[in-house]
XYZ file of C-alpha atoms in Angstrom:
770
model
C -29.390 7.248 -22.034
C -28.457 3.638 -22.674
C -31.788 2.295 -23.758
C -32.939 -0.871 -22.144
C -32.710 -3.033 -25.178
C -29.923 -4.446 -23.091
C -31.940 -4.746 -19.931
C -31.860 -8.122 -18.234
C -32.811 -9.872 -15.053
C -30.228 -9.901 -12.320
C -28.559 -13.240 -12.200
C -28.798 -13.739 -15.974
C -25.425 -13.896 -17.800
C -24.178 -10.664 -19.238
C -24.082 -10.657 -22.998
C -20.614 -11.403 -24.360
C -19.196 -12.336 -20.973
C -17.607 -15.517 -22.388
C -16.327 -14.006 -25.625
C -12.910 -12.977 -24.290
C -12.045 -16.299 -22.574
C -13.345 -18.158 -25.637
C -11.057 -16.154 -27.939
C -8.095 -16.692 -25.610
C -8.781 -20.421 -25.305
C -9.059 -20.640 -29.106
C -5.590 -19.102 -29.355
C -4.231 -21.851 -27.061
C -5.745 -24.505 -29.308
C -4.434 -22.767 -32.429
C -0.897 -22.558 -31.037
C -1.036 -26.216 -29.972
C -2.078 -27.205 -33.504
C 0.702 -25.052 -34.914
C 3.226 -26.827 -32.690
C 2.185 -30.217 -34.006
C 2.612 -29.008 -37.580
C 5.792 -26.982 -36.994
C 8.679 -28.175 -39.113
C 11.507 -26.265 -37.450
C 11.176 -22.916 -39.209
C 10.529 -19.462 -37.697
C 8.505 -19.267 -34.487
C 6.958 -15.889 -35.308
C 3.572 -17.366 -36.255
C 3.407 -19.171 -32.928
C 3.757 -15.905 -31.010
C 0.642 -14.453 -32.707
C -1.562 -16.568 -30.429
C -0.135 -14.857 -27.361
C -0.864 -11.436 -28.841
C -4.519 -12.385 -29.448
C -4.946 -13.909 -25.963
C -3.434 -10.946 -24.104
C -5.612 -8.535 -26.115
C -8.706 -10.538 -25.110
C -7.573 -10.425 -21.468
C -7.091 -6.641 -21.611
C -10.617 -6.163 -22.986
C -12.176 -8.520 -20.405
C -10.520 -6.705 -17.487
C -11.419 -3.288 -18.901
C -15.121 -4.239 -18.975
C -15.140 -4.619 -15.202
C -13.307 -1.350 -14.678
C -16.024 0.523 -16.580
C -19.012 -0.616 -14.459
C -20.593 2.015 -12.158
C -22.063 -0.587 -9.832
C -18.560 -1.863 -9.060
C -16.725 -0.416 -6.065
C -13.714 1.794 -6.676
C -11.161 -0.718 -5.262
C -12.460 -3.470 -7.530
C -12.460 -1.189 -10.564
C -8.883 -0.138 -9.871
C -7.801 -3.744 -9.425
C -9.135 -4.910 -12.798
C -7.945 -1.792 -14.598
C -4.388 -2.557 -13.499
C -4.758 -6.128 -14.737
C -5.944 -4.693 -18.045
C -2.727 -2.650 -18.169
C -0.726 -5.746 -17.213
C -2.316 -7.631 -20.106
C -1.254 -4.839 -22.474
C 2.319 -5.172 -21.172
C 2.196 -8.923 -21.809
C 1.050 -8.131 -25.339
C 4.121 -5.913 -25.701
C 6.253 -8.906 -24.687
C 4.585 -10.909 -27.462
C 5.351 -8.136 -29.932
C 8.993 -8.194 -28.806
C 9.143 -11.948 -29.419
C 7.665 -11.393 -32.869
C 10.029 -8.601 -33.820
C 13.195 -9.970 -32.208
C 12.885 -13.778 -32.289
C 15.468 -15.566 -30.165
C 15.699 -19.352 -30.155
C 18.560 -19.458 -27.662
C 18.099 -20.794 -24.105
C 16.768 -18.268 -21.602
C 14.607 -15.198 -22.224
C 15.360 -12.203 -24.395
C 15.584 -8.970 -22.360
C 13.284 -7.321 -24.933
C 10.529 -9.692 -23.840
C 11.595 -9.851 -20.184
C 11.273 -6.094 -19.544
C 7.556 -5.783 -20.550
C 6.851 -9.096 -18.750
C 8.358 -7.663 -15.541
C 6.377 -4.465 -16.095
C 3.219 -6.603 -16.328
C 4.033 -8.165 -12.944
C 4.545 -4.696 -11.464
C 1.188 -3.445 -12.845
C -0.556 -6.522 -11.416
C 1.022 -5.940 -8.008
C -0.108 -2.296 -8.104
C -3.603 -3.651 -8.780
C -3.489 -5.524 -5.475
C -2.650 -2.275 -3.703
C -6.151 -1.046 -4.655
C -7.755 -3.774 -2.564
C -8.657 -2.963 1.051
C -6.599 -5.200 3.309
C -8.182 -3.844 6.446
C -6.336 -2.454 9.422
C -3.334 -4.658 10.085
C -1.012 -4.370 13.069
C 2.700 -3.868 12.484
C 3.343 -7.552 13.273
C 0.969 -8.606 10.504
C 2.743 -6.425 7.951
C 6.078 -7.796 9.170
C 4.819 -11.361 8.663
C 3.702 -10.452 5.143
C 7.142 -9.019 4.374
C 8.911 -12.048 5.844
C 6.771 -14.470 3.812
C 7.648 -12.600 0.643
C 11.323 -12.503 1.585
C 11.319 -16.226 2.370
C 9.856 -17.176 -0.992
C 12.038 -14.653 -2.809
C 15.293 -15.846 -1.247
C 14.316 -19.460 -1.857
C 13.557 -18.645 -5.453
C 16.910 -16.933 -5.933
C 18.749 -19.900 -4.442
C 16.839 -22.413 -6.556
C 17.351 -20.518 -9.795
C 21.041 -19.791 -9.082
C 22.120 -23.145 -7.717
C 19.719 -25.493 -9.516
C 18.142 -24.007 -12.619
C 21.107 -21.988 -13.925
C 23.504 -24.791 -13.040
C 21.499 -27.089 -15.293
C 21.606 -24.657 -18.221
C 23.271 -25.699 -21.461
C 26.672 -24.208 -22.304
C 25.232 -21.995 -25.065
C 22.988 -20.129 -22.547
C 24.135 -16.527 -22.317
C 24.292 -14.800 -18.956
C 21.855 -12.088 -20.162
C 19.072 -14.427 -21.323
C 19.561 -16.735 -18.351
C 19.461 -13.853 -15.902
C 16.339 -12.405 -17.619
C 14.507 -15.727 -17.362
C 15.527 -16.133 -13.725
C 14.311 -12.641 -12.780
C 10.950 -13.269 -14.461
C 10.623 -16.615 -12.655
C 11.446 -15.111 -9.248
C 8.974 -12.248 -9.820
C 6.356 -14.882 -10.639
C 6.960 -16.562 -7.284
C 6.536 -13.241 -5.482
C 3.334 -12.610 -7.433
C 1.972 -15.937 -6.189
C 2.625 -14.800 -2.597
C 0.829 -11.492 -3.159
C -2.199 -13.207 -4.722
C -2.268 -15.602 -1.785
C -2.349 -12.793 0.757
C -5.152 -11.103 -1.173
C -7.054 -14.398 -1.155
C -6.697 -14.552 2.629
C -8.018 -11.010 3.131
C -11.359 -11.101 5.028
C -12.740 -8.195 2.965
C -13.397 -10.511 0.013
C -13.323 -7.697 -2.581
C -12.295 -9.969 -5.467
C -14.098 -13.232 -6.106
C -11.995 -16.102 -4.641
C -12.369 -18.295 -7.724
C -11.166 -15.409 -9.866
C -8.072 -15.160 -7.650
C -7.382 -18.849 -8.093
C -7.626 -18.428 -11.865
C -5.222 -15.508 -11.727
C -2.717 -17.696 -9.891
C -2.290 -19.695 -13.111
C -0.578 -16.711 -14.752
C 2.480 -16.359 -12.423
C 2.781 -20.129 -11.994
C 2.884 -20.532 -15.784
C 5.564 -17.854 -15.866
C 7.659 -19.678 -13.264
C 7.430 -23.019 -15.102
C 8.255 -21.341 -18.409
C 11.282 -19.579 -16.936
C 12.655 -22.919 -15.650
C 12.143 -24.690 -18.982
C 13.537 -21.810 -21.023
C 16.809 -22.165 -19.111
C 17.192 -25.884 -18.609
C 14.701 -27.501 -20.962
C 15.226 -29.147 -24.315
C 14.823 -27.293 -27.586
C 11.337 -28.716 -28.048
C 10.275 -27.784 -24.501
C 11.668 -24.255 -24.892
C 9.801 -23.722 -28.160
C 6.542 -25.097 -26.773
C 6.631 -22.982 -23.609
C 7.753 -19.816 -25.368
C 4.703 -19.808 -27.653
C 2.162 -21.396 -25.257
C 2.789 -19.401 -22.071
C 1.159 -16.135 -23.225
C -2.036 -17.795 -24.585
C -2.330 -19.737 -21.308
C -1.814 -16.578 -19.220
C -4.283 -14.614 -21.376
C -6.864 -17.373 -21.024
C -6.438 -17.452 -17.233
C -6.865 -13.675 -16.891
C -9.856 -13.620 -19.288
C -11.564 -16.457 -17.424
C -10.956 -14.727 -14.067
C -12.497 -11.496 -15.383
C -15.487 -13.370 -16.813
C -16.028 -15.092 -13.478
C -15.913 -11.727 -11.676
C -18.536 -10.295 -14.059
C -20.879 -13.196 -13.350
C -20.443 -12.708 -9.600
C -21.354 -9.036 -9.972
C -24.753 -10.178 -11.283
C -25.466 -11.679 -7.854
C -24.661 -8.809 -5.451
C -26.694 -10.232 -2.569
C -25.011 -13.622 -2.557
C -22.767 -14.422 0.362
C -19.079 -14.709 -0.563
C -17.738 -18.199 -1.050
C -15.338 -19.760 1.371
C -11.671 -19.049 0.727
C -10.437 -22.595 0.137
C -7.271 -21.289 -1.509
C -5.760 -20.371 1.832
C -4.271 -23.826 2.511
C -2.088 -23.648 -0.617
C -0.822 -20.145 0.048
C -0.141 -20.799 3.703
C 2.153 -23.723 2.917
C 4.087 -21.802 0.274
C 6.573 -20.089 2.693
C 7.179 -23.328 4.683
C 7.649 -25.158 1.384
C 10.252 -22.572 0.418
C 12.000 -23.124 3.754
C 12.080 -26.905 3.288
C 13.257 -26.610 -0.305
C 16.034 -24.237 0.692
C 17.057 -26.498 3.568
C 17.249 -29.503 1.243
C 19.257 -27.429 -1.218
C 21.671 -26.331 1.500
C 22.023 -29.900 2.707
C 22.652 -31.203 -0.808
C 25.341 -28.621 -1.417
C 26.921 -29.040 2.015
C 27.248 -32.840 2.178
C 29.309 -33.159 -1.003
C 32.699 -32.824 0.744
C 31.787 -33.857 4.323
C 32.534 -36.955 6.354
C 29.729 -39.281 7.495
C 29.766 -37.740 10.999
C 29.364 -34.261 9.549
C 26.687 -35.475 7.170
C 24.772 -36.974 10.120
C 24.671 -33.563 11.789
C 23.385 -31.923 8.590
C 20.755 -34.629 8.091
C 19.632 -34.234 11.718
C 19.358 -30.463 11.274
C 17.261 -30.988 8.148
C 14.985 -33.413 10.021
C 14.518 -30.919 12.856
C 13.746 -28.159 10.342
C 11.204 -30.427 8.653
C 9.572 -31.330 11.974
C 9.338 -27.642 12.962
C 7.788 -26.777 9.610
C 5.306 -29.658 9.966
C 4.379 -28.419 13.444
C 3.762 -24.945 12.037
C 1.539 -26.350 9.320
C -0.543 -28.225 11.905
C -0.864 -24.996 13.914
C -1.901 -23.107 10.798
C -4.577 -25.697 10.097
C -5.991 -25.316 13.593
C -5.922 -21.530 13.309
C -7.681 -21.762 9.977
C -10.510 -23.750 11.526
C -10.893 -21.188 14.289
C -10.875 -18.266 11.862
C -13.296 -19.795 9.370
C -16.354 -19.038 11.498
C -15.167 -15.510 12.254
C -14.522 -14.734 8.596
C -17.900 -16.110 7.583
C -19.550 -13.905 10.197
C -17.594 -10.900 8.969
C -18.619 -11.606 5.392
C -22.261 -11.900 6.416
C -22.087 -8.691 8.448
C -20.530 -6.889 5.518
C -23.285 -8.149 3.230
C -25.959 -7.065 5.703
C -24.279 -3.686 6.106
C -24.532 -2.980 2.363
C -27.776 -4.744 1.411
C -31.382 -4.654 2.540
C -32.271 -7.847 4.395
C -35.864 -8.016 3.101
C -35.387 -7.365 -0.625
C -31.714 -8.129 -1.254
C -31.272 -4.751 -2.945
C -28.532 -2.323 -2.049
C -29.401 -0.357 1.087
C -29.116 3.360 1.781
C -25.452 3.083 2.832
C -24.305 1.368 -0.353
C -26.473 3.567 -2.564
C -25.060 6.722 -0.991
C -21.497 5.414 -1.223
C -21.768 4.563 -4.941
C -23.449 7.892 -5.704
C -20.820 9.825 -3.725
C -18.061 7.951 -5.530
C -19.472 8.913 -8.918
C -19.871 12.533 -7.902
C -16.311 12.667 -6.546
C -15.118 11.356 -9.907
C -17.196 14.065 -11.680
C -19.244 11.435 -13.510
C -22.799 12.258 -14.647
C -25.390 10.896 -12.230
C -29.093 10.977 -11.524
C -31.475 9.540 -8.934
C -35.004 8.215 -9.151
C -36.722 8.181 -5.748
C -39.660 5.756 -5.808
C -42.280 5.794 -3.037
C -45.140 3.279 -3.058
C -48.458 5.124 -2.870
C -50.858 4.254 -0.041
C -48.643 1.451 1.230
C -49.824 2.108 4.787
C -53.327 1.082 3.732
C -52.022 -2.334 2.646
C -50.207 -2.768 5.950
C -53.225 -1.723 8.008
C -55.835 -3.732 6.126
C -53.905 -6.885 5.152
C -51.158 -7.094 7.750
C -47.421 -6.568 7.774
C -46.653 -9.988 6.279
C -48.509 -9.101 3.080
C -46.929 -5.650 3.152
C -43.424 -7.100 3.382
C -44.142 -9.504 0.524
C -45.417 -6.630 -1.588
C -42.210 -4.675 -0.932
C -40.188 -7.731 -1.966
C -42.143 -8.028 -5.211
C -41.697 -4.312 -5.919
C -37.946 -4.744 -5.414
C -37.829 -7.668 -7.840
C -39.783 -5.650 -10.401
C -37.306 -2.778 -10.094
C -34.371 -5.172 -10.342
C -35.690 -6.979 -13.416
C -36.426 -3.729 -15.263
C -33.125 -2.035 -14.375
C -30.572 -1.384 -17.087
C -27.212 -3.116 -16.571
C -25.528 0.073 -15.350
C -28.342 1.123 -12.977
C -28.272 0.414 -9.257
C -31.686 -0.169 -7.613
C -31.823 0.167 -3.823
C -34.255 0.193 -0.929
C -33.697 3.265 1.221
C -36.182 2.256 3.916
C -39.859 1.413 4.539
C -41.668 1.734 1.176
C -39.041 4.031 -0.338
C -36.798 2.820 -3.167
C -34.222 4.495 -5.375
C -32.510 3.886 -8.713
C -29.054 5.309 -9.471
C -28.641 6.497 -13.079
C -25.323 6.961 -14.859
C -26.345 10.038 -16.839
C -27.624 13.572 -16.261
C -29.660 14.017 -19.433
C -33.186 15.234 -18.563
C -34.901 13.396 -21.426
C -33.182 10.114 -20.568
C -34.060 10.529 -16.878
C -37.698 11.170 -17.790
C -37.696 7.990 -19.886
C -36.279 6.048 -16.923
C -39.025 7.370 -14.652
C -41.674 6.376 -17.200
C -40.106 2.925 -17.409
C -40.308 2.476 -13.618
C -43.946 3.579 -13.495
C -44.802 1.245 -16.371
C -43.094 -1.654 -14.587
C -45.047 -1.048 -11.389
C -48.384 -0.513 -13.135
C -48.879 -4.273 -13.627
C -50.691 -5.833 -10.606
C -48.614 -7.906 -8.190
C -49.408 -11.437 -7.159
C -48.950 -11.552 -3.368
C -50.107 -14.866 -1.958
C -53.770 -15.153 -2.860
C -54.092 -11.421 -3.490
C -53.690 -9.377 -6.659
C -52.490 -5.939 -5.560
C -51.922 -2.784 -7.562
C -48.971 -0.850 -6.146
C -48.759 2.517 -7.832
C -45.823 4.749 -7.013
C -44.749 8.380 -7.061
C -41.315 9.037 -8.541
C -39.039 12.003 -7.959
C -36.284 12.632 -10.511
C -33.128 14.564 -9.622
C -30.016 15.108 -11.727
C -26.672 15.897 -10.116
C -25.383 19.379 -10.795
C -21.882 20.841 -10.351
C -20.823 20.681 -6.722
C -23.843 18.657 -5.559
C -23.224 16.116 -2.827
C -24.881 12.698 -2.668
C -27.172 13.844 0.152
C -28.253 16.890 -1.851
C -29.141 14.846 -4.935
C -31.185 12.364 -2.886
C -32.848 15.227 -1.020
C -33.749 16.906 -4.322
C -35.262 13.653 -5.572
C -37.235 13.405 -2.327
C -38.602 16.922 -2.830
C -39.626 16.065 -6.385
C -41.269 12.849 -5.185
C -43.456 14.765 -2.723
C -44.366 17.142 -5.524
C -45.471 14.124 -7.578
C -47.635 12.932 -4.671
C -49.154 16.383 -4.316
C -49.942 16.326 -8.028
C -52.129 13.246 -7.708
C -49.764 10.294 -7.095
C -48.902 7.516 -9.602
C -46.783 10.008 -11.526
C -43.263 11.410 -11.716
C -41.860 14.900 -11.306
C -38.388 16.188 -12.111
C -36.738 18.414 -9.514
C -36.502 22.134 -10.186
C -34.674 24.669 -7.967
C -37.926 26.474 -7.171
C -39.140 23.331 -5.391
C -36.369 23.658 -2.828
C -37.397 27.255 -2.205
C -40.969 26.118 -1.664
C -39.809 23.501 0.833
C -37.731 26.095 2.664
C -40.702 28.467 2.722
C -42.933 25.676 4.028
C -40.421 24.886 6.754
C -40.181 28.540 7.706
C -43.953 28.902 7.646
C -44.267 25.779 9.811
C -41.942 27.279 12.400
C -43.927 30.515 12.399
C -47.188 28.573 12.684
C -45.815 26.812 15.745
C -45.056 30.200 17.268
C -48.497 31.468 16.244
C -50.137 28.793 18.381
C -48.102 29.977 21.347
C -48.597 33.720 20.705
C -52.361 33.443 20.090
C -52.160 34.806 16.539
C -54.876 32.399 15.365
C -58.595 33.029 15.601
C -61.833 31.478 14.390
C -64.482 32.693 11.997
C -67.806 30.928 11.670
C -69.648 30.389 8.378
C -73.362 29.998 9.039
C -75.327 27.034 7.737
C -78.935 28.036 6.978
C -82.180 26.186 6.817
C -83.177 26.842 3.179
C -86.887 26.363 4.002
C -87.308 28.511 7.128
C -84.414 30.896 6.372
C -83.126 30.674 9.944
C -79.537 29.914 10.930
C -79.161 26.204 11.687
C -75.509 25.817 12.542
C -72.003 27.065 11.824
C -68.745 25.704 10.469
C -65.670 26.802 12.427
C -62.865 28.081 10.179
C -59.382 28.928 11.443
C -57.686 32.141 10.353
C -54.199 33.570 10.937
C -53.045 37.150 11.122
C -49.243 37.156 10.911
C -47.445 40.104 12.541
C -45.409 40.814 9.372
C -47.054 38.783 6.586
C -50.538 39.991 7.421
C -53.432 37.611 6.753
C -52.128 34.173 5.742
C -54.528 32.160 3.609
C -55.628 28.775 5.034
C -54.706 27.249 1.663
C -51.097 28.120 2.541
C -50.753 27.184 6.195
C -53.152 24.201 6.469
C -51.054 22.010 4.080
C -47.957 23.058 6.037
C -49.661 22.038 9.272
C -50.661 18.652 7.834
C -47.191 17.908 6.478
C -45.355 18.993 9.617
C -47.722 17.341 12.106
C -48.824 20.684 13.558
C -52.336 19.849 12.407
C -52.764 17.799 15.606
C -52.224 20.647 18.107
C -53.889 23.105 15.707
C -56.947 20.841 15.374
C -57.119 20.407 19.155
C -57.075 24.190 19.591
C -59.851 24.680 17.001
C -61.986 21.973 18.626
C -61.668 23.511 22.081
C -62.309 27.080 20.849
C -65.338 26.125 18.728
C -66.983 24.065 21.478
C -66.314 26.792 24.002
C -67.927 29.370 21.714
C -71.026 27.194 21.176
C -71.384 26.821 24.923
C -71.137 30.609 25.279
C -73.816 31.160 22.612
C -76.172 28.688 24.267
C -75.656 30.377 27.620
C -76.363 33.815 26.104
C -79.165 33.085 23.614
C -80.820 30.026 25.149
C -83.310 28.355 22.805
C -82.456 30.795 20.008
C -78.879 29.513 19.872
C -77.798 26.993 17.283
C -77.715 23.377 18.346
C -74.379 22.273 16.847
C -71.025 23.483 15.584
C -69.110 21.869 12.718
C -65.366 21.325 13.133
C -63.070 20.045 10.366
C -60.861 17.122 11.342
C -57.729 15.982 9.454
C -56.717 12.380 8.825
C -53.656 12.862 11.039
C -55.935 13.619 13.991
C -58.086 10.567 13.330
C -54.968 8.359 13.314
C -54.088 9.633 16.781
C -55.210 7.042 19.317
C -55.894 9.766 21.890
C -58.297 11.756 19.690
C -61.500 10.202 21.055
C -60.414 10.906 24.639
C -59.610 14.442 23.574
C -63.131 14.947 22.207
C -64.663 13.542 25.385
C -62.535 15.863 27.507
C -63.530 18.964 25.485
C -67.231 18.105 25.648
C -66.917 17.597 29.394
C -65.079 20.891 29.908
C -67.561 22.938 27.857
C -70.711 21.174 29.108
C -71.858 20.232 25.591
C -73.567 17.012 24.649
C -72.064 14.794 21.911
C -74.861 15.649 19.469
C -73.843 19.322 19.708
C -70.648 18.511 17.803
C -70.395 17.693 14.096
C -66.971 16.542 12.907
C -66.360 17.038 9.194
C -64.053 14.526 7.509
C -63.030 14.270 3.864
C -63.462 11.145 1.760
C -59.678 10.777 1.370
C -59.119 10.779 5.138
C -61.840 8.175 5.750
C -59.973 5.523 3.719
C -56.709 6.027 5.624
C -56.859 2.656 7.360
C -57.976 0.634 10.338
C -57.122 3.223 13.017
C -59.236 5.895 11.293
C -62.193 3.514 10.955
C -62.013 2.535 14.630
C -61.817 6.209 15.665
C -64.877 7.140 13.591
C -66.864 4.216 14.957
C -65.968 5.189 18.543
C -67.060 8.784 17.938
C -70.341 7.634 16.393
C -71.046 5.361 19.351
C -70.308 8.314 21.622
C -73.091 10.301 19.893
C -70.918 12.743 17.950
C -72.298 13.346 14.465
C -70.084 12.826 11.431
C -70.268 14.800 8.190
C -68.715 13.646 4.927
C -67.236 16.828 3.461
C -66.758 17.493 -0.286
C -69.046 14.564 -1.037
C -69.016 13.340 -4.626
C -65.409 14.212 -5.452
C -63.912 10.875 -4.372
C -63.760 7.596 -6.255
C -65.751 5.488 -3.812
C -68.320 7.795 -2.255
C -71.227 5.332 -2.283
C -69.180 2.511 -0.763
C -68.133 4.833 2.063
C -71.754 5.279 3.102
C -71.953 1.541 3.740
C -68.593 1.165 5.467
C -68.550 4.203 7.756
C -71.059 5.802 10.151
C -72.153 9.023 8.404
C -74.855 11.476 9.535
C -74.416 14.426 7.147
C -73.551 14.656 3.450
C -72.054 17.953 2.274
C -72.409 18.335 -1.499
C -69.156 19.700 -2.903
C -69.147 23.227 -4.343
C -68.042 21.893 -7.744
C -71.544 20.385 -8.229
C -73.291 23.593 -7.169
C -71.366 25.775 -9.648
C -73.288 26.044 -12.904
C -76.263 24.123 -11.577
C -78.593 26.715 -13.077
C -76.905 27.032 -16.479
C -78.477 23.884 -17.840
C -75.350 23.070 -19.857
C -73.786 20.538 -17.489
C -76.469 17.917 -17.029
C -73.939 15.696 -15.227
C -73.524 18.107 -12.329
C -77.259 18.595 -12.133
C -77.796 14.847 -12.014
C -75.220 14.330 -9.245
C -76.684 17.132 -7.125
C -80.207 15.683 -7.456
C -78.972 12.155 -6.762
C -77.189 13.199 -3.562
C -80.377 14.857 -2.249
C -82.440 11.747 -2.994
C -79.761 9.467 -1.511
C -79.635 11.487 1.707
C -83.424 11.386 2.007
C -83.511 7.631 1.382
C -80.746 6.968 3.969
C -82.282 9.475 6.423
C -79.174 11.672 6.364
C -78.888 15.438 6.389
C -77.801 16.981 3.068
C -75.945 20.311 3.017
C -75.157 22.166 -0.214
C -71.855 24.031 -0.098
C -70.739 27.070 -2.068
C -74.099 28.734 -2.794
C -73.184 31.997 -4.523
C -76.422 33.123 -6.200
C -80.131 33.319 -5.519
C -80.816 31.114 -8.558
C -78.666 28.375 -7.103
C -80.481 28.713 -3.803
C -83.925 28.247 -5.378
C -82.771 25.367 -7.581
C -81.237 23.485 -4.673
C -84.344 24.032 -2.583
C -86.440 22.607 -5.396
C -84.206 19.514 -5.435
C -84.956 18.894 -1.771
C -81.921 20.379 -0.028
C -82.918 21.609 3.431
C -79.534 23.042 4.484
C -76.963 25.175 2.684
C -74.046 27.543 3.095
C -72.112 29.896 0.851
C -71.092 33.494 0.248
C -74.572 34.374 -1.078
C -76.027 33.467 2.301
C -73.229 34.661 4.578
C -69.459 34.863 4.543
C -67.403 33.532 7.494
C -68.198 35.884 10.407
C -66.784 36.704 13.848
C -68.574 35.154 16.814
C -70.364 38.392 17.723
C -71.940 38.751 14.263
C -73.050 35.120 14.313
C -74.693 35.806 17.672
C -76.560 38.703 16.101
C -77.960 36.360 13.457
C -79.255 34.096 16.211
C -80.970 36.987 17.891
C -82.798 38.076 14.716
C -86.497 37.238 14.700
C -87.022 37.430 10.941
C -85.461 34.820 8.656
C -82.168 35.704 7.045
C -82.798 33.686 3.882
C -85.949 34.503 1.901
C -88.409 31.618 1.764
């Protein structure tokens, strides 16, 4: 893994981004100094500056082509310009090896220069031009043909005509071809600048325009310039071109540090739009100048009139282009904004799910090592429910900035949706991925300043590494599975995906489907674990427990299917079924046994049920159907479900006002048990089994102290205290000595069918010895 000694904040300059343009610019200065000191000897030393500048340009362009966060079209574009810079360096080498002080351009230097133009043009083919109609492509071809023909005419009839007698046809032709290719390159750059996709930074395109324009000017001066001008341009042109390309690449790198910024307006369009009309006017003037040499004044008048008409038509076209440009400016700005919104999250400015998936898929298609960190903020719903969505949104923004500032240069952080984030890694090394996960957790462990609040936003992180043949969706799905495993392991931690996890998810999904069918096929049934009065020994109540006999699996443990029900949402219909069955059974017992029947039945309720706005109405309906009073029902809730948020609190308060009793199950295992007694209406405390185990050994004084404290607390608050998990007679006596009046456990009675519970009610003698 690339360690984050190089990590930086987005928007800060990349290290070394200005080295290449600085080296190239230094070569320009060095060559200029050399020219002032040159005494007419060999020009080989002067050509060394061009070799240095083109090498710097090749390196600068290659840096962009090696970035994973850069789109494939942009990478291909700058890679081709890196190759073009190498070709320009070959032209410098040719000038060094075969120096030629004659007018024109040596074919040994012209061939690699033309190859550089070709490589640059291939680079533009990597850029998406969008869907263009046939007419648009025809216009593009005609513009290029117009400029090309004009260039040929100018070089043939003007530039070459002005050449000195000692100019050979080969060197003159080579210079002319390079100049004409430079004109065509200017047209291609202009059309790329006008493209609404905005793949390449517009300022970078303007900098790149310097290269072909410098080539055109040099070609003209090499043919028709003086000896001094030819020498100056022959040694200065390559350093200038190298500096322009290096500066354009550096500008592009800086823009990549601000991915959420809206693209700048394409002000270059006015220059490129007038280039074809300018070629037309220039050609017309050239034709007129050549034609009027041997004509009479009447004939010259006709030619001059034709030239004026051509000029007026061109001027009219330019005015029309200006108006069209104004109309298109708003549309292009809207398109740019839509494109930005389509690839970035509007709240945080990070890449969104679409861009993240596209970059990941691109790396996988190229068989590059990849990994994904899926980051989910723990208990974010509590922040939203208790502090409001405005604070929640601000917290998400701060989390995004924390991820961005702690991301390595080559990592891509993204917001996939809600409170779920992701980080794209450029490696598949398990140790490096584990380090990245630790780094993310460490970054998020520092409290966030959100308005006037200091909030701690812990997160669960799932780590997944791409394997052979994995798709982008599969890698993200694997990271999601690992993230849920991290949450199940206690949150605020990370877990790396293993194939067995997928099998567990598949088994859970299959078990969830079978559980849904079990509700329909009546495969579920209830057992009732008695709660005894530890003083009188008589049965005081029961806790309803759901059981499942699968037609092929046999008895399925509740520890297997209850978590599946909670995760799939089936806990809501399952809980409703248990509530109705338990209340119906209590009503049947009371009808059969009268005063000997128990007074209440305990039913476990999940947090998902309490978040359901219709749960209170459901309880009222069941009580009405079965003829029970509210005090006949005890709903058991866990400490973790009580702190789920505002909806849960309102539901519990409504049930308490209705007269339904509430029991806090597994009391003592949470982190804020005492504060819950103040914040929520509680009637019964159920001491967790973990405090009953070993209560008689005398070795764990902590458990003994907690058990005694809960009994005293319940007595002081006038609550009922129930000890769970009594498995020995010694535990029974010790708990009774502490003041516990009620208890349940395997020593007293295991979960029983309804008929056996009814038999306990009918017994005259106490079940538990006094």
